[in-house]
PDB file of C-alpha atoms in Angstrom:
ATOM      1  CA  ALA A   1     107.877  81.385  76.971  1.00 76.00           C
ATOM      2  CA  GLN A   2     107.850  85.025  77.420  1.00 85.00           C
ATOM      3  CA  LYS A   3     108.900  87.086  74.391  1.00 91.00           C
ATOM      4  CA  VAL A   4     108.451  90.589  72.966  1.00 95.00           C
ATOM      5  CA  THR A   5     108.802  91.230  69.383  1.00 95.00           C
ATOM      6  CA  GLN A   6     109.440  94.701  67.914  1.00 96.00           C
ATOM      7  CA  ALA A   7     109.609  93.948  64.136  1.00 96.00           C
ATOM      8  CA  GLN A   8     110.478  97.653  63.249  1.00 97.00           C
ATOM      9  CA  THR A   9     114.271  98.034  63.666  1.00 95.00           C
ATOM     10  CA  GLU A  10     114.440 101.595  62.432  1.00 96.00           C
ATOM     11  CA  ILE A  11     111.950 104.222  61.433  1.00 97.00           C
ATOM     12  CA  SER A  12     112.419 107.604  59.940  1.00 97.00           C
ATOM     13  CA  VAL A  13     109.687 110.243  59.686  1.00 97.00           C
ATOM     14  CA  VAL A  14     109.566 113.898  58.911  1.00 97.00           C
ATOM     15  CA  GLU A  15     108.638 116.219  61.776  1.00 97.00           C
ATOM     16  CA  LYS A  16     105.168 116.468  62.486  1.00 97.00           C
ATOM     17  CA  GLU A  17     104.174 113.133  60.929  1.00 97.00           C
ATOM     18  CA  ASP A  18     102.568 110.673  63.150  1.00 97.00           C
ATOM     19  CA  VAL A  19     104.264 107.371  63.699  1.00 98.00           C
ATOM     20  CA  THR A  20     103.282 104.046  65.229  1.00 98.00           C
ATOM     21  CA  LEU A  21     105.817 101.718  66.849  1.00 98.00           C
ATOM     22  CA  ASP A  22     104.660  98.063  66.953  1.00 98.00           C
ATOM     23  CA  CYS A  23     104.889  95.667  69.884  1.00 98.00           C
ATOM     24  CA  VAL A  24     103.744  92.015  69.874  1.00 98.00           C
ATOM     25  CA  TYR A  25     104.311  89.887  72.990  1.00 97.00           C
ATOM     26  CA  GLU A  26     103.882  86.282  73.886  1.00 95.00           C
ATOM     27  CA  THR A  27     103.180  84.962  77.385  1.00 93.00           C
ATOM     28  CA  ARG A  28     101.373  82.130  79.135  1.00 90.00           C
ATOM     29  CA  ASP A  29     100.581  84.245  82.186  1.00 88.00           C
ATOM     30  CA  THR A  30      97.006  85.369  82.704  1.00 88.00           C
ATOM     31  CA  THR A  31      98.338  88.469  84.530  1.00 89.00           C
ATOM     32  CA  TYR A  32     101.106  90.411  83.153  1.00 91.00           C
ATOM     33  CA  TYR A  33     102.438  93.934  82.706  1.00 90.00           C
ATOM     34  CA  LEU A  34     103.515  95.718  79.459  1.00 93.00           C
ATOM     35  CA  PHE A  35     105.716  98.696  79.332  1.00 93.00           C
ATOM     36  CA  TRP A  36     107.312 101.203  77.023  1.00 95.00           C
ATOM     37  CA  TYR A  37     110.643 102.910  77.547  1.00 94.00           C
ATOM     38  CA  LYS A  38     112.429 105.587  75.717  1.00 95.00           C
ATOM     39  CA  GLN A  39     116.334 105.621  75.328  1.00 93.00           C
ATOM     40  CA  PRO A  40     117.548 108.864  73.924  1.00 91.00           C
ATOM     41  CA  PRO A  41     121.026 109.118  72.557  1.00 87.00           C
ATOM     42  CA  SER A  42     122.386 110.021  76.011  1.00 83.00           C
ATOM     43  CA  GLY A  43     121.618 106.357  77.113  1.00 84.00           C
ATOM     44  CA  GLU A  44     119.311 106.565  79.981  1.00 86.00           C
ATOM     45  CA  LEU A  45     116.202 104.606  79.956  1.00 89.00           C
ATOM     46  CA  VAL A  46     112.938 106.645  80.460  1.00 90.00           C
ATOM     47  CA  PHE A  47     109.816 105.083  81.663  1.00 89.00           C
ATOM     48  CA  LEU A  48     106.936 105.971  79.567  1.00 92.00           C
ATOM     49  CA  ILE A  49     103.913 103.764  80.491  1.00 89.00           C
ATOM     50  CA  ARG A  50     102.733 100.539  82.180  1.00 88.00           C
ATOM     51  CA  ARG A  51      99.669  98.654  81.334  1.00 89.00           C
ATOM     52  CA  ASN A  52      98.414  95.559  83.133  1.00 88.00           C
ATOM     53  CA  SER A  53      96.698  92.800  81.307  1.00 90.00           C
ATOM     54  CA  PHE A  54      93.337  93.345  82.769  1.00 87.00           C
ATOM     55  CA  ASP A  55      93.026  97.001  81.486  1.00 83.00           C
ATOM     56  CA  GLU A  56      92.632  97.238  77.699  1.00 81.00           C
ATOM     57  CA  GLN A  57      91.630 100.755  77.866  1.00 80.00           C
ATOM     58  CA  ASN A  58      93.729 102.780  75.480  1.00 81.00           C
ATOM     59  CA  GLU A  59      95.693 105.747  76.886  1.00 83.00           C
ATOM     60  CA  ILE A  60      96.671 109.048  75.734  1.00 84.00           C
ATOM     61  CA  SER A  61      99.203 111.236  77.227  1.00 86.00           C
ATOM     62  CA  GLY A  62      99.856 114.489  75.229  1.00 92.00           C
ATOM     63  CA  ARG A  63     101.171 113.423  71.962  1.00 94.00           C
ATOM     64  CA  TYR A  64     101.645 109.833  73.110  1.00 95.00           C
ATOM     65  CA  SER A  65      98.916 107.182  72.779  1.00 93.00           C
ATOM     66  CA  TRP A  66      98.945 103.462  73.424  1.00 93.00           C
ATOM     67  CA  ASN A  67      96.787 100.778  71.875  1.00 94.00           C
ATOM     68  CA  PHE A  68      96.532  97.586  73.909  1.00 94.00           C
ATOM     69  CA  GLN A  69      94.746  94.606  72.240  1.00 94.00           C
ATOM     70  CA  LYS A  70      94.846  91.301  74.008  1.00 92.00           C
ATOM     71  CA  SER A  71      93.128  89.613  71.086  1.00 93.00           C
ATOM     72  CA  THR A  72      96.313  90.317  68.922  1.00 95.00           C
ATOM     73  CA  SER A  73      98.723  90.333  71.840  1.00 95.00           C
ATOM     74  CA  SER A  74      99.720  93.802  70.773  1.00 96.00           C
ATOM     75  CA  PHE A  75     100.637  96.954  72.690  1.00 96.00           C
ATOM     76  CA  ASN A  76     101.409  99.689  70.068  1.00 97.00           C
ATOM     77  CA  PHE A  77     102.722 103.237  70.580  1.00 96.00           C
ATOM     78  CA  THR A  78     101.687 106.109  68.579  1.00 96.00           C
ATOM     79  CA  ILE A  79     103.426 109.560  68.530  1.00 97.00           C
ATOM     80  CA  THR A  80     101.377 112.243  67.059  1.00 96.00           C
ATOM     81  CA  ALA A  81     102.829 115.386  65.365  1.00 97.00           C
ATOM     82  CA  SER A  82     106.354 114.008  66.010  1.00 97.00           C
ATOM     83  CA  GLN A  83     109.213 116.219  66.941  1.00 97.00           C
ATOM     84  CA  VAL A  84     112.940 116.030  66.738  1.00 96.00           C
ATOM     85  CA  VAL A  85     113.233 115.441  70.466  1.00 96.00           C
ATOM     86  CA  ASP A  86     111.245 112.131  69.964  1.00 97.00           C
ATOM     87  CA  SER A  87     114.335 110.739  68.204  1.00 97.00           C
ATOM     88  CA  ALA A  88     115.374 107.835  70.467  1.00 97.00           C
ATOM     89  CA  VAL A  89     115.266 104.026  70.682  1.00 95.00           C
ATOM     90  CA  TYR A  90     111.905 102.813  72.103  1.00 97.00           C
ATOM     91  CA  PHE A  91     111.786  99.508  73.938  1.00 96.00           C
ATOM     92  CA  CYS A  92     108.640  97.526  74.649  1.00 96.00           C
ATOM     93  CA  ALA A  93     108.941  95.174  77.636  1.00 94.00           C
ATOM     94  CA  LEU A  94     106.841  92.539  79.326  1.00 92.00           C
ATOM     95  CA  SER A  95     106.905  91.262  83.071  1.00 87.00           C
ATOM     96  CA  GLY A  96     104.935  88.726  84.932  1.00 81.00           C
ATOM     97  CA  VAL A  97     102.984  89.369  88.045  1.00 72.00           C
ATOM     98  CA  THR A  98     106.031  88.994  90.291  1.00 68.00           C
ATOM     99  CA  GLY A  99     107.994  91.414  88.066  1.00 63.00           C
ATOM    100  CA  ASN A 100     111.094  89.458  88.811  1.00 65.00           C
ATOM    101  CA  GLN A 101     111.483  88.566  85.079  1.00 74.00           C
ATOM    102  CA  PHE A 102     111.607  91.540  82.616  1.00 81.00           C
ATOM    103  CA  TYR A 103     111.667  90.860  78.965  1.00 89.00           C
ATOM    104  CA  PHE A 104     112.707  93.567  76.578  1.00 92.00           C
ATOM    105  CA  GLY A 105     112.020  93.719  72.911  1.00 94.00           C
ATOM    106  CA  THR A 106     114.971  94.525  70.576  1.00 93.00           C
ATOM    107  CA  GLY A 107     113.938  98.201  70.333  1.00 95.00           C
ATOM    108  CA  THR A 108     112.931 100.514  67.463  1.00 97.00           C
ATOM    109  CA  SER A 109     115.161 103.333  66.574  1.00 96.00           C
ATOM    110  CA  LEU A 110     113.068 106.341  65.680  1.00 98.00           C
ATOM    111  CA  THR A 111     114.637 109.258  63.808  1.00 97.00           C
ATOM    112  CA  VAL A 112     112.506 112.383  63.324  1.00 97.00           C
ATOM    113  CA  ILE A 113     113.889 114.487  60.554  1.00 97.00           C
ATOM    114  CA  PRO A 114     113.299 118.268  60.856  1.00 95.00           C
TER     115      PRO A 114
ATOM    116  CA  SER B   1     109.758 106.686  91.933  1.00 75.00           C
ATOM    117  CA  ALA B   2     113.270 105.924  93.134  1.00 84.00           C
ATOM    118  CA  VAL B   3     116.136 107.927  91.833  1.00 90.00           C
ATOM    119  CA  ILE B   4     119.264 106.042  90.861  1.00 93.00           C
ATOM    120  CA  SER B   5     122.748 107.611  90.560  1.00 94.00           C
ATOM    121  CA  GLN B   6     125.124 105.622  88.501  1.00 95.00           C
ATOM    122  CA  LYS B   7     128.815 106.318  87.909  1.00 95.00           C
ATOM    123  CA  PRO B   8     130.906 106.609  86.004  1.00 96.00           C
ATOM    124  CA  SER B   9     128.695 107.669  83.157  1.00 94.00           C
ATOM    125  CA  ARG B  10     131.397 106.686  80.530  1.00 94.00           C
ATOM    126  CA  ASP B  11     134.883 105.332  80.621  1.00 97.00           C
ATOM    127  CA  ILE B  12     137.485 104.043  78.080  1.00 97.00           C
ATOM    128  CA  CYS B  13     139.553 101.238  79.386  1.00 97.00           C
ATOM    129  CA  GLN B  14     142.516  99.227  78.301  1.00 97.00           C
ATOM    130  CA  ARG B  15     141.916  95.432  77.584  1.00 97.00           C
ATOM    131  CA  GLY B  16     142.880  93.279  80.485  1.00 97.00           C
ATOM    132  CA  THR B  17     141.839  95.894  83.164  1.00 97.00           C
ATOM    133  CA  SER B  18     138.771  96.000  85.444  1.00 98.00           C
ATOM    134  CA  LEU B  19     136.238  98.627  85.935  1.00 98.00           C
ATOM    135  CA  THR B  20     133.846  99.013  88.894  1.00 98.00           C
ATOM    136  CA  ILE B  21     130.435 100.559  88.226  1.00 98.00           C
ATOM    137  CA  GLN B  22     128.602 102.046  91.275  1.00 98.00           C
ATOM    138  CA  CYS B  23     124.836 102.454  91.713  1.00 97.00           C
ATOM    139  CA  GLN B  24     123.312 104.420  94.615  1.00 97.00           C
ATOM    140  CA  VAL B  25     119.544 104.441  95.279  1.00 95.00           C
ATOM    141  CA  ASP B  26     117.760 107.076  97.175  1.00 94.00           C
ATOM    142  CA  SER B  27     115.542 104.475  98.932  1.00 92.00           C
ATOM    143  CA  GLN B  28     116.024 101.096 100.301  1.00 92.00           C
ATOM    144  CA  VAL B  29     115.294  98.381  97.784  1.00 90.00           C
ATOM    145  CA  THR B  30     115.454  94.511  98.197  1.00 87.00           C
ATOM    146  CA  MET B  31     116.719  93.675  94.713  1.00 88.00           C
ATOM    147  CA  MET B  32     118.819  95.538  92.419  1.00 93.00           C
ATOM    148  CA  PHE B  33     119.440  94.378  88.660  1.00 93.00           C
ATOM    149  CA  TRP B  34     122.295  94.761  86.438  1.00 96.00           C
ATOM    150  CA  TYR B  35     121.895  94.922  82.571  1.00 95.00           C
ATOM    151  CA  ARG B  36     124.153  95.026  79.579  1.00 96.00           C
ATOM    152  CA  GLN B  37     123.237  96.651  76.418  1.00 93.00           C
ATOM    153  CA  GLN B  38     125.648  95.773  73.611  1.00 93.00           C
ATOM    154  CA  PRO B  39     125.882  98.240  70.640  1.00 88.00           C
ATOM    155  CA  GLY B  40     122.631  98.237  68.782  1.00 85.00           C
ATOM    156  CA  GLN B  41     121.117  95.622  70.894  1.00 88.00           C
ATOM    157  CA  SER B  42     118.404  95.132  73.426  1.00 89.00           C
ATOM    158  CA  LEU B  43     119.099  94.917  77.280  1.00 91.00           C
ATOM    159  CA  THR B  44     120.213  91.645  78.699  1.00 92.00           C
ATOM    160  CA  LEU B  45     119.945  90.898  82.515  1.00 91.00           C
ATOM    161  CA  ILE B  46     123.301  90.100  83.850  1.00 95.00           C
ATOM    162  CA  ALA B  47     122.390  89.358  87.484  1.00 94.00           C
ATOM    163  CA  THR B  48     120.151  90.118  90.417  1.00 92.00           C
ATOM    164  CA  ALA B  49     121.726  91.438  93.549  1.00 93.00           C
ATOM    165  CA  ASN B  50     119.940  90.894  96.865  1.00 87.00           C
ATOM    166  CA  GLN B  51     121.366  92.395  99.947  1.00 84.00           C
ATOM    167  CA  GLY B  52     123.215  89.976 102.250  1.00 81.00           C
ATOM    168  CA  SER B  53     123.316  87.117  99.787  1.00 83.00           C
ATOM    169  CA  GLU B  54     125.230  86.198  96.579  1.00 88.00           C
ATOM    170  CA  ALA B  55     123.977  87.657  93.275  1.00 92.00           C
ATOM    171  CA  THR B  56     122.139  85.409  91.031  1.00 92.00           C
ATOM    172  CA  TYR B  57     123.592  85.294  87.509  1.00 94.00           C
ATOM    173  CA  GLU B  58     121.742  84.623  84.292  1.00 92.00           C
ATOM    174  CA  SER B  59     122.894  82.055  81.887  1.00 91.00           C
ATOM    175  CA  GLY B  60     126.011  83.152  80.083  1.00 94.00           C
ATOM    176  CA  PHE B  61     127.349  85.408  82.911  1.00 96.00           C
ATOM    177  CA  VAL B  62     129.617  84.336  85.647  1.00 96.00           C
ATOM    178  CA  ILE B  63     130.821  85.751  88.867  1.00 96.00           C
ATOM    179  CA  ASP B  64     134.425  85.705  87.907  1.00 97.00           C
ATOM    180  CA  LYS B  65     133.842  88.029  85.161  1.00 97.00           C
ATOM    181  CA  PHE B  66     131.167  90.205  86.656  1.00 98.00           C
ATOM    182  CA  PRO B  67     131.518  90.178  90.447  1.00 97.00           C
ATOM    183  CA  ILE B  68     128.775  92.190  92.212  1.00 96.00           C
ATOM    184  CA  SER B  69     128.615  93.546  95.685  1.00 94.00           C
ATOM    185  CA  ARG B  70     125.469  94.577  97.535  1.00 94.00           C
ATOM    186  CA  PRO B  71     126.701  95.744 101.093  1.00 92.00           C
ATOM    187  CA  ASN B  72     123.479  97.430 101.975  1.00 92.00           C
ATOM    188  CA  LEU B  73     119.936  98.231 100.787  1.00 93.00           C
ATOM    189  CA  THR B  74     120.842 101.273  98.689  1.00 95.00           C
ATOM    190  CA  PHE B  75     124.113 100.409  97.070  1.00 95.00           C
ATOM    191  CA  SER B  76     125.544  98.041  94.614  1.00 96.00           C
ATOM    192  CA  THR B  77     128.574  97.579  92.471  1.00 97.00           C
ATOM    193  CA  LEU B  78     129.269  95.682  89.328  1.00 98.00           C
ATOM    194  CA  THR B  79     132.845  95.022  88.243  1.00 98.00           C
ATOM    195  CA  VAL B  80     133.752  94.125  84.630  1.00 98.00           C
ATOM    196  CA  SER B  81     136.872  92.117  84.956  1.00 98.00           C
ATOM    197  CA  ASN B  82     139.803  91.409  82.640  1.00 97.00           C
ATOM    198  CA  MET B  83     137.987  93.527  79.929  1.00 97.00           C
ATOM    199  CA  SER B  84     138.168  92.785  76.176  1.00 97.00           C
ATOM    200  CA  PRO B  85     136.655  94.902  73.436  1.00 96.00           C
ATOM    201  CA  GLU B  86     133.573  92.590  73.421  1.00 96.00           C
ATOM    202  CA  ASP B  87     132.864  94.054  76.828  1.00 97.00           C
ATOM    203  CA  SER B  88     132.226  97.423  75.139  1.00 97.00           C
ATOM    204  CA  SER B  89     128.509  98.140  76.154  1.00 96.00           C
ATOM    205  CA  ILE B  90     126.182 100.259  78.160  1.00 94.00           C
ATOM    206  CA  TYR B  91     125.813  98.761  81.635  1.00 96.00           C
ATOM    207  CA  LEU B  92     122.719  99.857  83.539  1.00 95.00           C
ATOM    208  CA  CYS B  93     121.429  99.194  87.088  1.00 95.00           C
ATOM    209  CA  SER B  94     117.856  99.240  87.889  1.00 93.00           C
ATOM    210  CA  VAL B  95     115.459  98.687  90.718  1.00 91.00           C
ATOM    211  CA  ARG B  96     111.799  97.434  90.775  1.00 82.00           C
ATOM    212  CA  GLN B  97     109.261  99.975  91.806  1.00 72.00           C
ATOM    213  CA  GLY B  98     106.954  97.371  93.142  1.00 67.00           C
ATOM    214  CA  ARG B  99     104.997  94.463  91.899  1.00 62.00           C
ATOM    215  CA  GLY B 100     104.110  95.125  88.304  1.00 60.00           C
ATOM    216  CA  TYR B 101     105.285  98.716  88.495  1.00 67.00           C
ATOM    217  CA  GLY B 102     108.204  98.303  86.135  1.00 73.00           C
ATOM    218  CA  TYR B 103     111.735  99.341  86.690  1.00 83.00           C
ATOM    219  CA  THR B 104     113.696 102.577  87.136  1.00 88.00           C
ATOM    220  CA  PHE B 105     117.103 102.576  85.473  1.00 91.00           C
ATOM    221  CA  GLY B 106     120.252 104.332  86.234  1.00 91.00           C
ATOM    222  CA  SER B 107     121.695 106.727  83.614  1.00 90.00           C
ATOM    223  CA  GLY B 108     123.982 103.940  82.386  1.00 93.00           C
ATOM    224  CA  THR B 109     127.670 103.566  81.997  1.00 95.00           C
ATOM    225  CA  ARG B 110     128.916 103.617  78.464  1.00 94.00           C
ATOM    226  CA  LEU B 111     132.176 101.514  78.493  1.00 96.00           C
ATOM    227  CA  THR B 112     134.556 101.338  75.620  1.00 97.00           C
ATOM    228  CA  VAL B 113     137.426  98.859  75.752  1.00 97.00           C
ATOM    229  CA  VAL B 114     140.377  99.445  73.556  1.00 97.00           C
TER     230      VAL B 114
END
């Protein structure tokens, strides 16, 4: 069965602190894709990153970085030097190779305190 | 990536009435997807809408309650019928960017039923 678990429901950090959002997934597929989305208070979903199962290279984009480890079925997301604008709900998601099924985690609500 | 215009962005409706949500995509897409996000929850797929055929509904969602139209490759509507307060949610439409490329989402419709 496909499943995405985000064990952290809510996190609060003080501005400029680093924060890591955890994502653990389950899948029987050998080829799959992992995603992170950001949902600010306005409600829209903003795509952040896609990673395929054959690429375990970590990625950094500005203050954002992602750590993909197949051995532990994890795809964690780190924000460095957090800012108030990072306050949002962050969703990790999983899809199979066809992309017709998309599984979201329950989300982690991040609050950055000024 | 595709740009999706979704409207209305929010509405407050009386119980027992119906609301139709519209999604317009700036490019032709085969499948459009409708999601519901109940307060504080993750996203749940309601149905997949293919042009020229009946929508495919997920378990727990029925056509009488959530009729969907897909008259062409760039447009779809979702109607929430005979609304009750339990239907208060954010409703989002989305399109797939391509195999494994994830989904682009509309800005969402925040529905409150009173």
